[in-house]
Amino acid sequence: MKEWWLQVGLLGVPLLAVYLHIPPPQLSPALRSWKSSGSFFTYKDLNIFYRDSSGAVGSSDVVVLLHGFPTSSYDWSKIWEGLTQRFHRVIALDFLGFGFSDKPRPHGYSIFEQATIVEGLLRHLGLRHQRINLLSHDYGDTVAQELLHRYEHNRTGSILINSLCLSNGGIFPETNYPRFIQKLLKDGGLLSPLLLRLMNFFFFSGGLGAVFGPYTQPSQAELWDMWTAVRNNDGNLVMDSILQYINQRKKHRERWVGALMSTSVPLHLIYGPLDPVNPHPEFLQLYKKVLPMSTVSVLDDHISHYPQLEDPLGFLNAYLNFINSF
């Protein structure tokens, strides 16, 4: 009996080793096209992916798009063309640790560094003195809040913010409910690296699908694109480090919520009300109470945490109505 279990163990070890080193999926044609349409700039010897499209003739307006966790700039693909019809330039980046950007490990990922990377990108593109419209989602909302704080306090190198539109982000830690796996990974200690290596497409797609509405689920191809972007450069192995942003939100709540409360920049929220991470009506009631000067667009009842993917036309129309209102 002992010899039988020993044989199983000896067979299982190499099989597990192979499983833990499965190469990332190949890029789909859509994802390959997205990457080939972009470029890279260097931040402290690290490569940061971005896309910069020229759009509307006769407009000087620039919009910068800040994506959420755990995905990438590809989240904006469904509204990209619509934005280019309104803005002179449409710019998006993959934050450090996401998408096609480098994913160093070990590394102390922070919202502060991501904000500095956005500032560096705009300097790189010669837009340091250009007024910027920020459109953000989820994790990107918090980066936008830090950028707004720097702008309001005239920090050297800060970008000039013309407007800010948030969407379905953990703006208030007290009304933000991270998924169980997120809490497990960020606080898992020595368990986190093992869980990250064991993560596969089926666990990932199940977790991500849970924050989409029942009638707006991503297709299998879309889920594979999201997973492929995560797996690029072994991004699944840095998720526990990136997830420390949840703790950073709590620690710096006064700084980041305070930036929204004190700003005179035009402020808007586009909200998918079925969001389990920032649930209705709890989140929206607090938002309107704390930020009464902000305008709000609430999308259809069945739209959840990824409104720009679940209802791209509704999201785009809400955003353009905001932009054209001032």
Short mmCIF file of C-alpha atoms in Angstrom, two decimals:
data_model
loop_
_atom_site.label_atom_id
_atom_site.label_comp_id
_atom_site.label_asym_id
_atom_site.label_seq_id
_atom_site.Cartn_x
_atom_site.Cartn_y
_atom_site.Cartn_z
CA MET A 1 0.00 0.00 0.00
CA LYS A 2 2.79 2.41 0.90
CA GLU A 3 4.52 1.67 -2.41
CA TRP A 4 1.27 2.46 -4.30
CA TRP A 5 0.92 5.87 -2.66
CA LEU A 6 4.61 6.52 -3.24
CA GLN A 7 4.17 5.81 -6.96
CA VAL A 8 1.18 8.17 -7.12
CA GLY A 9 3.19 10.84 -5.35
CA LEU A 10 6.16 10.43 -7.66
CA LEU A 11 3.86 10.70 -10.66
CA GLY A 12 1.91 13.64 -9.21
CA VAL A 13 4.92 15.84 -8.47
CA PRO A 14 6.06 16.24 -12.10
CA LEU A 15 2.45 16.59 -13.28
CA LEU A 16 1.88 19.39 -10.78
CA ALA A 17 5.16 20.99 -11.81
CA VAL A 18 4.04 20.94 -15.44
CA TYR A 19 0.65 22.40 -14.47
CA LEU A 20 2.20 25.24 -12.52
CA HIS A 21 4.32 26.20 -15.54
CA ILE A 22 1.63 26.13 -18.22
CA PRO A 23 2.56 28.82 -20.73
CA PRO A 24 0.12 31.71 -21.18
CA PRO A 25 -2.52 31.42 -23.93
CA GLN A 26 -1.78 32.82 -27.36
CA LEU A 27 -3.17 36.26 -28.13
CA SER A 28 -6.44 36.23 -30.02
CA PRO A 29 -6.57 38.23 -33.28
CA ALA A 30 -8.54 40.97 -31.46
CA LEU A 31 -6.03 41.20 -28.62
CA ARG A 32 -3.10 41.03 -31.02
CA SER A 33 -4.60 43.91 -32.99
CA TRP A 34 -5.05 45.93 -29.79
CA LYS A 35 -1.42 45.39 -28.86
CA SER A 36 -0.07 46.13 -32.34
CA SER A 37 -1.98 49.44 -32.34
CA GLY A 38 -0.20 50.53 -29.18
CA SER A 39 3.27 51.48 -28.03
CA PHE A 40 5.48 51.32 -24.95
CA PHE A 41 7.19 53.96 -22.89
CA THR A 42 9.77 53.42 -20.17
CA TYR A 43 9.20 54.15 -16.50
CA LYS A 44 12.23 53.36 -14.31
CA ASP A 45 13.44 50.69 -16.77
CA LEU A 46 9.94 49.16 -16.88
CA ASN A 47 7.89 48.97 -20.07
CA ILE A 48 4.39 50.47 -19.90
CA PHE A 49 1.92 49.75 -22.69
CA TYR A 50 -0.37 52.47 -23.98
CA ARG A 51 -2.62 53.35 -26.91
CA ASP A 52 -2.91 56.86 -28.31
CA SER A 53 -5.41 57.42 -31.12
CA SER A 54 -6.03 60.64 -33.00
CA GLY A 55 -9.69 61.35 -33.42
CA ALA A 56 -12.07 64.19 -34.10
CA VAL A 57 -10.86 66.92 -36.44
CA GLY A 58 -11.42 70.40 -35.04
CA SER A 59 -11.38 69.29 -31.41
CA SER A 60 -8.47 69.84 -29.04
CA ASP A 61 -9.96 67.74 -26.25
CA VAL A 62 -7.98 64.83 -24.79
CA VAL A 63 -9.40 61.92 -22.79
CA VAL A 64 -7.28 59.51 -20.74
CA LEU A 65 -8.83 56.17 -19.76
CA LEU A 66 -7.88 54.39 -16.51
CA HIS A 67 -8.89 50.73 -16.30
CA GLY A 68 -9.84 48.48 -13.41
CA PHE A 69 -8.62 45.35 -11.64
CA PRO A 70 -7.72 42.69 -12.78
CA THR A 71 -8.10 43.60 -16.44
CA SER A 72 -6.46 46.12 -18.78
CA SER A 73 -6.87 48.95 -21.25
CA TYR A 74 -8.71 46.48 -23.49
CA ASP A 75 -11.74 47.13 -21.24
CA TRP A 76 -12.26 50.30 -23.29
CA SER A 77 -12.27 48.61 -26.68
CA LYS A 78 -16.06 48.70 -27.11
CA ILE A 79 -16.27 52.49 -26.71
CA TRP A 80 -12.91 53.41 -28.28
CA GLU A 81 -14.25 54.28 -31.72
CA GLY A 82 -17.09 56.32 -30.23
CA LEU A 83 -14.64 58.32 -28.16
CA THR A 84 -12.43 59.05 -31.19
CA GLN A 85 -15.42 60.68 -32.87
CA ARG A 86 -15.62 63.24 -30.04
CA PHE A 87 -12.03 63.71 -28.81
CA HIS A 88 -8.90 64.87 -30.57
CA ARG A 89 -6.87 62.22 -28.74
CA VAL A 90 -7.97 59.09 -26.89
CA ILE A 91 -5.29 57.60 -24.63
CA ALA A 92 -5.27 54.50 -22.44
CA LEU A 93 -2.53 52.61 -20.66
CA ASP A 94 -2.06 49.28 -18.95
CA PHE A 95 -1.05 50.04 -15.39
CA LEU A 96 2.15 48.46 -14.10
CA GLY A 97 1.36 44.81 -13.35
CA PHE A 98 -1.53 44.68 -15.83
CA GLY A 99 -2.12 43.74 -19.47
CA PHE A 100 0.91 44.15 -21.73
CA SER A 101 2.90 46.28 -19.28
CA ASP A 102 5.75 44.80 -17.25
CA LYS A 103 4.83 42.90 -14.10
CA PRO A 104 7.87 42.97 -11.83
CA ARG A 105 8.03 40.74 -8.78
CA PRO A 106 8.68 41.19 -5.99
CA HIS A 107 7.40 44.75 -6.19
CA GLY A 108 5.53 47.08 -3.89
CA TYR A 109 2.61 48.00 -6.14
CA SER A 110 0.79 51.15 -5.09
CA ILE A 111 -1.83 53.61 -6.27
CA PHE A 112 0.73 56.39 -5.81
CA GLU A 113 3.13 54.79 -8.28
CA GLN A 114 0.37 54.18 -10.83
CA ALA A 115 -0.56 57.88 -10.65
CA THR A 116 3.08 58.81 -11.20
CA ILE A 117 3.16 56.51 -14.24
CA VAL A 118 0.11 58.29 -15.71
CA GLU A 119 1.87 61.63 -15.20
CA GLY A 120 4.99 60.20 -16.86
CA LEU A 121 3.01 58.97 -19.84
CA LEU A 122 1.46 62.38 -20.43
CA ARG A 123 4.89 64.04 -20.20
CA HIS A 124 6.17 61.45 -22.68
CA LEU A 125 3.33 62.36 -25.05
CA GLY A 126 3.98 66.09 -24.71
CA LEU A 127 0.70 66.73 -22.88
CA ARG A 128 2.02 68.13 -19.62
CA HIS A 129 0.36 71.52 -20.21
CA GLN A 130 -2.79 70.15 -21.87
CA ARG A 131 -6.04 69.97 -19.89
CA ILE A 132 -7.04 66.32 -19.57
CA ASN A 133 -10.42 64.65 -19.24
CA LEU A 134 -10.10 61.55 -17.04
CA LEU A 135 -12.46 58.59 -17.50
CA SER A 136 -11.89 55.82 -14.97
CA HIS A 137 -13.26 52.51 -13.76
CA ASP A 138 -12.83 50.49 -10.54
CA TYR A 139 -9.09 50.47 -9.63
CA GLY A 140 -8.66 53.35 -12.07
CA ASP A 141 -11.08 55.44 -9.98
CA THR A 142 -8.61 55.36 -7.10
CA VAL A 143 -5.71 56.31 -9.36
CA ALA A 144 -7.85 59.19 -10.65
CA GLN A 145 -8.54 60.31 -7.06
CA GLU A 146 -4.79 60.46 -6.37
CA LEU A 147 -4.21 62.42 -9.58
CA LEU A 148 -6.98 64.81 -8.54
CA HIS A 149 -5.41 65.27 -5.10
CA ARG A 150 -2.08 66.19 -6.70
CA TYR A 151 -3.78 68.59 -9.11
CA GLU A 152 -5.75 70.30 -6.33
CA HIS A 153 -2.57 70.72 -4.28
CA ASN A 154 -0.47 71.98 -7.22
CA ARG A 155 2.03 69.17 -6.90
CA THR A 156 5.02 69.47 -9.22
CA GLY A 157 4.44 67.31 -12.28
CA SER A 158 0.71 66.96 -11.70
CA ILE A 159 -1.54 66.83 -14.74
CA LEU A 160 -4.10 69.53 -15.51
CA ILE A 161 -7.51 67.94 -15.03
CA ASN A 162 -10.38 69.34 -17.07
CA SER A 163 -13.01 66.83 -15.88
CA LEU A 164 -13.32 63.53 -14.06
CA CYS A 165 -15.81 60.73 -14.69
CA LEU A 166 -15.77 57.76 -12.32
CA SER A 167 -17.47 54.39 -12.74
CA ASN A 168 -18.17 51.52 -10.34
CA GLY A 169 -15.06 51.95 -8.21
CA GLY A 170 -14.41 51.54 -4.49
CA ILE A 171 -14.48 55.26 -3.87
CA PHE A 172 -15.69 54.71 -0.31
CA PRO A 173 -14.06 51.76 1.52
CA GLU A 174 -17.11 51.47 3.78
CA THR A 175 -19.42 50.64 0.85
CA ASN A 176 -16.92 48.51 -1.08
CA TYR A 177 -17.13 44.73 -0.77
CA PRO A 178 -14.17 42.97 -2.41
CA ARG A 179 -14.77 39.41 -3.60
CA PHE A 180 -13.76 36.59 -1.25
CA ILE A 181 -10.85 35.54 -3.44
CA GLN A 182 -9.52 39.13 -3.44
CA LYS A 183 -9.53 39.25 0.35
CA LEU A 184 -7.94 35.81 0.52
CA LEU A 185 -5.15 36.75 -1.87
CA LYS A 186 -4.31 40.11 -0.31
CA ASP A 187 -4.17 38.71 3.23
CA GLY A 188 -3.21 35.12 2.49
CA GLY A 189 0.46 35.39 3.46
CA LEU A 190 2.40 32.33 2.34
CA LEU A 191 -0.79 30.80 0.94
CA SER A 192 -1.23 33.53 -1.69
CA PRO A 193 1.66 32.50 -4.00
CA LEU A 194 0.37 28.93 -4.11
CA LEU A 195 -3.19 30.04 -4.85
CA LEU A 196 -1.94 32.31 -7.61
CA ARG A 197 -0.02 29.49 -9.25
CA LEU A 198 -3.06 27.23 -9.03
CA MET A 199 -5.37 29.82 -10.58
CA ASN A 200 -6.61 28.88 -14.03
CA PHE A 201 -9.07 30.12 -16.62
CA PHE A 202 -12.04 28.36 -15.07
CA PHE A 203 -11.53 29.90 -11.61
CA PHE A 204 -10.81 33.27 -13.19
CA SER A 205 -13.80 33.28 -15.52
CA GLY A 206 -16.15 32.16 -12.75
CA GLY A 207 -14.99 34.95 -10.46
CA LEU A 208 -15.13 37.62 -13.13
CA GLY A 209 -18.48 36.47 -14.47
CA ALA A 210 -19.95 36.95 -10.98
CA VAL A 211 -19.48 40.74 -11.25
CA PHE A 212 -21.27 40.97 -14.61
CA GLY A 213 -25.05 41.09 -14.85
CA PRO A 214 -27.01 37.91 -15.69
CA TYR A 215 -27.99 39.25 -19.13
CA THR A 216 -24.68 40.91 -19.93
CA GLN A 217 -22.21 38.11 -19.35
CA PRO A 218 -18.97 38.27 -21.36
CA SER A 219 -18.55 35.69 -24.09
CA GLN A 220 -16.05 32.87 -23.72
CA ALA A 221 -13.82 34.66 -26.23
CA GLU A 222 -13.94 37.86 -24.18
CA LEU A 223 -13.14 35.98 -20.98
CA TRP A 224 -10.21 34.28 -22.67
CA ASP A 225 -8.93 37.69 -23.81
CA MET A 226 -9.12 38.98 -20.23
CA TRP A 227 -7.36 35.88 -18.90
CA THR A 228 -4.71 36.07 -21.62
CA ALA A 229 -3.96 39.68 -20.67
CA VAL A 230 -3.64 38.64 -17.01
CA ARG A 231 -1.34 35.71 -17.83
CA ASN A 232 0.87 37.85 -20.07
CA ASN A 233 4.25 38.32 -18.34
CA ASP A 234 3.02 36.04 -15.49
CA GLY A 235 0.60 38.66 -14.26
CA ASN A 236 -1.33 36.12 -12.21
CA LEU A 237 1.69 35.91 -9.90
CA VAL A 238 1.58 39.59 -8.89
CA MET A 239 -2.13 39.83 -8.06
CA ASP A 240 -1.58 39.51 -4.31
CA SER A 241 0.82 42.47 -4.39
CA ILE A 242 -1.50 44.60 -6.53
CA LEU A 243 -4.47 43.79 -4.28
CA GLN A 244 -2.87 45.77 -1.49
CA TYR A 245 -4.72 48.70 -3.08
CA ILE A 246 -7.73 47.62 -1.01
CA ASN A 247 -5.80 48.35 2.17
CA GLN A 248 -4.40 51.54 0.64
CA ARG A 249 -7.95 52.79 0.02
CA LYS A 250 -8.76 52.42 3.71
CA LYS A 251 -5.51 53.99 4.87
CA HIS A 252 -5.78 57.01 2.55
CA ARG A 253 -9.55 57.48 2.55
CA GLU A 254 -9.36 61.04 3.84
CA ARG A 255 -6.87 62.02 1.14
CA TRP A 256 -8.75 60.44 -1.76
CA VAL A 257 -12.36 61.13 -0.76
CA GLY A 258 -11.25 64.59 0.34
CA ALA A 259 -9.94 65.28 -3.16
CA LEU A 260 -13.40 64.61 -4.60
CA MET A 261 -15.14 66.68 -1.92
CA SER A 262 -12.98 69.76 -2.40
CA THR A 263 -12.56 69.85 -6.16
CA SER A 264 -14.10 72.38 -8.51
CA VAL A 265 -13.40 70.10 -11.49
CA PRO A 266 -16.61 68.91 -13.23
CA LEU A 267 -17.36 65.53 -11.68
CA HIS A 268 -19.61 62.71 -12.90
CA LEU A 269 -20.40 59.11 -12.00
CA ILE A 270 -21.60 56.41 -14.39
CA TYR A 271 -23.00 53.56 -12.33
CA GLY A 272 -24.12 50.01 -13.04
CA PRO A 273 -26.57 49.44 -10.15
CA LEU A 274 -26.36 45.64 -10.04
CA ASP A 275 -22.74 45.85 -8.90
CA PRO A 276 -22.10 43.42 -5.99
CA VAL A 277 -18.77 45.14 -5.23
CA ASN A 278 -20.28 48.62 -4.77
CA PRO A 279 -23.92 47.72 -4.16
CA HIS A 280 -27.05 49.73 -4.77
CA PRO A 281 -28.54 51.61 -3.00
CA GLU A 282 -25.88 51.77 -0.27
CA PHE A 283 -23.07 53.06 -2.47
CA LEU A 284 -25.17 55.52 -4.47
CA GLN A 285 -26.82 57.03 -1.41
CA LEU A 286 -23.45 57.71 0.18
CA TYR A 287 -22.05 59.09 -3.07
CA LYS A 288 -24.88 61.60 -3.45
CA LYS A 289 -24.64 62.57 0.21
CA VAL A 290 -20.87 63.13 0.22
CA LEU A 291 -20.59 64.56 -3.33
CA PRO A 292 -23.82 66.49 -3.97
CA MET A 293 -22.14 68.65 -6.63
CA SER A 294 -21.45 65.61 -8.83
CA THR A 295 -23.83 64.60 -11.59
CA VAL A 296 -24.79 60.93 -11.86
CA SER A 297 -25.88 58.56 -14.64
CA VAL A 298 -27.45 55.32 -13.43
CA LEU A 299 -27.63 52.71 -16.18
CA ASP A 300 -30.28 50.01 -16.57
CA ASP A 301 -31.08 47.82 -13.58
CA HIS A 302 -29.34 44.75 -15.04
CA ILE A 303 -25.96 46.46 -15.58
CA SER A 304 -23.33 45.48 -13.05
CA HIS A 305 -19.66 46.16 -12.29
CA TYR A 306 -18.30 46.52 -15.86
CA PRO A 307 -20.72 49.04 -17.41
CA GLN A 308 -18.46 49.99 -20.32
CA LEU A 309 -18.46 46.35 -21.44
CA GLU A 310 -22.01 45.42 -20.44
CA ASP A 311 -23.72 48.48 -21.95
CA PRO A 312 -21.16 50.25 -24.13
CA LEU A 313 -23.71 52.44 -25.93
CA GLY A 314 -25.44 53.50 -22.72
CA PHE A 315 -22.06 54.16 -21.09
CA LEU A 316 -20.76 56.15 -24.06
CA ASN A 317 -23.91 58.25 -24.31
CA ALA A 318 -23.84 59.00 -20.58
CA TYR A 319 -20.22 60.07 -20.80
CA LEU A 320 -20.66 62.26 -23.87
CA ASN A 321 -23.71 63.92 -22.35
CA PHE A 322 -21.53 64.80 -19.35
CA ILE A 323 -18.65 66.08 -21.49
CA ASN A 324 -20.98 68.22 -23.58
CA SER A 325 -22.65 69.71 -20.50
CA PHE A 326 -19.87 72.14 -19.54
#
